[in-house]
Amino acid sequence: MSADKIRVETSDKDVLEVDLAIAKQWAPIKNMYEAFGTVDTSEKPIELTNVNTEVLKKIIQWAEYHQKDEVDTEDGTPQAKRFVSLQEWDKKYFEIEQQMIFEIIMASNYLGMMTLLDMACKTIADMIKDKTPEQVRQTFNIPNDLPPLEQPAE
């Protein structure tokens, strides 16, 4: 393993080698490096217990594409934005199953990847935009649990 890579273990016990520059964007890894200065993962990988392999690979794909993006704060960490616009590449990136988008939201929150979190939430918001409550229920497979008196008349 080269010095510019680290090993991480996902929730399903797979071990992946990740570029250090990308991994240092993740809050758990960044915090370890700030606390200890360096971390040797050759013997024991860093556990990312809240992220499965499939989701982490998808997050790495996003991070590799956005690696050269400018950061929003002085300490180099992205900041949540009030307005998020998705570029063409990001729109294609999120053309995936809803469940995967929700898993990316959970994982990006855990990893502290605010820009990815914002983009994933924007994607979900766009799915809801201009829909009736019934259409939202259908889109997200949500059962109608309103009592009969509270349901809108048809």
GROMACS .gro file of C-alpha atoms in nm:
model
  154
    1MET     CA    1   0.000   0.000   0.000
    2SER     CA    2   0.137   0.340  -0.093
    3ALA     CA    3   0.173   0.628   0.150
    4ASP     CA    4  -0.099   0.829  -0.022
    5LYS     CA    5  -0.364   0.562   0.041
    6ILE     CA    6  -0.534   0.432   0.352
    7ARG     CA    7  -0.743   0.124   0.421
    8VAL     CA    8  -1.099   0.150   0.550
    9GLU     CA    9  -1.339  -0.121   0.656
   10THR     CA   10  -1.706  -0.085   0.568
   11SER     CA   11  -2.005  -0.198   0.774
   12ASP     CA   12  -2.018  -0.520   0.574
   13LYS     CA   13  -1.654  -0.591   0.662
   14ASP     CA   14  -1.504  -0.523   0.318
   15VAL     CA   15  -1.168  -0.344   0.319
   16LEU     CA   16  -1.109  -0.075   0.058
   17GLU     CA   17  -0.799   0.127  -0.026
   18VAL     CA   18  -0.885   0.496  -0.058
   19ASP     CA   19  -0.678   0.795  -0.163
   20LEU     CA   20  -0.574   0.979   0.150
   21ALA     CA   21  -0.676   1.314   0.002
   22ILE     CA   22  -1.032   1.186  -0.040
   23ALA     CA   23  -1.048   1.004   0.294
   24LYS     CA   24  -0.931   1.316   0.480
   25GLN     CA   25  -1.254   1.486   0.364
   26TRP     CA   26  -1.447   1.245   0.586
   27ALA     CA   27  -1.498   1.365   0.942
   28PRO     CA   28  -1.398   1.038   1.119
   29ILE     CA   29  -1.070   1.017   0.923
   30LYS     CA   30  -0.999   1.390   0.943
   31ASN     CA   31  -1.050   1.381   1.321
   32MET     CA   32  -0.807   1.089   1.357
   33TYR     CA   33  -0.540   1.270   1.159
   34GLU     CA   34  -0.592   1.590   1.358
   35ALA     CA   35  -0.567   1.399   1.687
   36PHE     CA   36  -0.280   1.163   1.604
   37GLY     CA   37  -0.097   1.334   1.317
   38THR     CA   38  -0.074   1.010   1.119
   39VAL     CA   39  -0.259   0.680   1.114
   40ASP     CA   40  -0.113   0.345   1.009
   41THR     CA   41  -0.380   0.133   0.842
   42SER     CA   42  -0.150  -0.137   0.707
   43GLU     CA   43  -0.234  -0.374   0.996
   44LYS     CA   44  -0.583  -0.258   1.092
   45PRO     CA   45  -0.808  -0.054   0.863
   46ILE     CA   46  -1.016   0.234   0.995
   47GLU     CA   47  -1.371   0.118   1.058
   48LEU     CA   48  -1.655   0.310   0.895
   49THR     CA   49  -1.932   0.122   1.072
   50ASN     CA   50  -2.219   0.332   0.933
   51VAL     CA   51  -2.136   0.294   0.562
   52ASN     CA   52  -2.168  -0.018   0.349
   53THR     CA   53  -1.936  -0.103   0.060
   54GLU     CA   54  -2.172  -0.019  -0.225
   55VAL     CA   55  -2.251   0.325  -0.081
   56LEU     CA   56  -1.888   0.400   0.001
   57LYS     CA   57  -1.781   0.317  -0.354
   58LYS     CA   58  -2.050   0.550  -0.484
   59ILE     CA   59  -1.931   0.825  -0.246
   60ILE     CA   60  -1.570   0.772  -0.355
   61GLN     CA   61  -1.680   0.806  -0.719
   62TRP     CA   62  -1.843   1.142  -0.634
   63ALA     CA   63  -1.542   1.258  -0.431
   64GLU     CA   64  -1.297   1.171  -0.710
   65TYR     CA   65  -1.499   1.375  -0.958
   66HIS     CA   66  -1.527   1.673  -0.720
   67GLN     CA   67  -1.172   1.649  -0.581
   68LYS     CA   68  -1.058   1.968  -0.755
   69ASP     CA   69  -1.363   2.173  -0.651
   70GLU     CA   70  -1.300   2.484  -0.447
   71VAL     CA   71  -1.377   2.461  -0.075
   72ASP     CA   72  -1.605   2.701   0.105
   73THR     CA   73  -1.427   2.763   0.436
   74GLU     CA   74  -1.083   2.856   0.560
   75ASP     CA   75  -1.018   2.517   0.720
   76GLY     CA   76  -1.087   2.339   0.389
   77THR     CA   77  -1.418   2.182   0.481
   78PRO     CA   78  -1.725   2.239   0.266
   79GLN     CA   79  -2.008   2.433   0.422
   80ALA     CA   80  -2.379   2.362   0.384
   81LYS     CA   81  -2.532   2.591   0.126
   82ARG     CA   82  -2.868   2.760   0.124
   83PHE     CA   83  -2.909   2.701  -0.250
   84VAL     CA   84  -2.766   2.402  -0.432
   85SER     CA   85  -2.760   2.358  -0.807
   86LEU     CA   86  -2.676   2.027  -0.967
   87GLN     CA   87  -2.446   2.021  -1.265
   88GLU     CA   88  -2.508   1.772  -1.546
   89TRP     CA   89  -2.258   1.517  -1.406
   90ASP     CA   90  -2.426   1.530  -1.063
   91LYS     CA   91  -2.773   1.485  -1.214
   92LYS     CA   92  -2.651   1.169  -1.388
   93TYR     CA   93  -2.478   1.054  -1.067
   94PHE     CA   94  -2.811   1.066  -0.882
   95GLU     CA   95  -3.001   0.873  -1.150
   96ILE     CA   96  -3.003   0.575  -0.917
   97GLU     CA   97  -3.255   0.393  -0.699
   98GLN     CA   98  -3.422   0.601  -0.429
   99GLN     CA   99  -3.294   0.370  -0.157
  100MET     CA  100  -2.935   0.437  -0.266
  101ILE     CA  101  -2.995   0.814  -0.254
  102PHE     CA  102  -3.125   0.781   0.102
  103GLU     CA  103  -2.823   0.569   0.197
  104ILE     CA  104  -2.593   0.833   0.045
  105ILE     CA  105  -2.772   1.096   0.256
  106MET     CA  106  -2.714   0.895   0.574
  107ALA     CA  107  -2.352   0.815   0.487
  108SER     CA  108  -2.259   1.167   0.375
  109ASN     CA  109  -2.404   1.302   0.698
  110TYR     CA  110  -2.198   1.051   0.900
  111LEU     CA  111  -1.886   1.134   0.698
  112GLY     CA  112  -1.941   1.510   0.721
  113MET     CA  113  -1.956   1.555   0.343
  114MET     CA  114  -2.187   1.858   0.342
  115THR     CA  115  -2.179   1.929  -0.031
  116LEU     CA  116  -2.272   1.571  -0.119
  117LEU     CA  117  -2.540   1.575   0.152
  118ASP     CA  118  -2.685   1.898   0.010
  119MET     CA  119  -2.687   1.758  -0.345
  120ALA     CA  120  -2.855   1.433  -0.237
  121CYS     CA  121  -3.119   1.623  -0.040
  122LYS     CA  122  -3.175   1.853  -0.339
  123THR     CA  123  -3.232   1.546  -0.556
  124ILE     CA  124  -3.498   1.419  -0.316
  125ALA     CA  125  -3.654   1.766  -0.293
  126ASP     CA  126  -3.674   1.779  -0.673
  127MET     CA  127  -3.860   1.445  -0.668
  128ILE     CA  128  -4.123   1.600  -0.440
  129LYS     CA  129  -4.147   1.937  -0.610
  130ASP     CA  130  -4.490   2.023  -0.756
  131LYS     CA  131  -4.646   1.692  -0.648
  132THR     CA  132  -4.965   1.634  -0.456
  133PRO     CA  133  -4.947   1.449  -0.123
  134GLU     CA  134  -5.084   1.139  -0.297
  135GLN     CA  135  -4.816   1.159  -0.569
  136VAL     CA  136  -4.545   1.192  -0.300
  137ARG     CA  137  -4.686   0.885  -0.126
  138GLN     CA  138  -4.669   0.693  -0.453
  139THR     CA  139  -4.318   0.816  -0.535
  140PHE     CA  140  -4.177   0.708  -0.199
  141ASN     CA  141  -4.406   0.411  -0.131
  142ILE     CA  142  -4.557   0.574   0.177
  143PRO     CA  143  -4.885   0.423   0.298
  144ASN     CA  144  -5.178   0.657   0.348
  145ASP     CA  145  -5.229   0.643   0.723
  146LEU     CA  146  -5.473   0.933   0.751
  147PRO     CA  147  -5.803   0.847   0.920
  148PRO     CA  148  -6.095   0.846   0.673
  149LEU     CA  149  -6.228   1.182   0.798
  150GLU     CA  150  -5.894   1.355   0.731
  151GLN     CA  151  -5.847   1.218   0.381
  152PRO     CA  152  -5.917   1.464   0.102
  153ALA     CA  153  -6.242   1.418  -0.085
  154GLU     CA  154  -6.204   1.280  -0.434
   0.00000   0.00000   0.00000
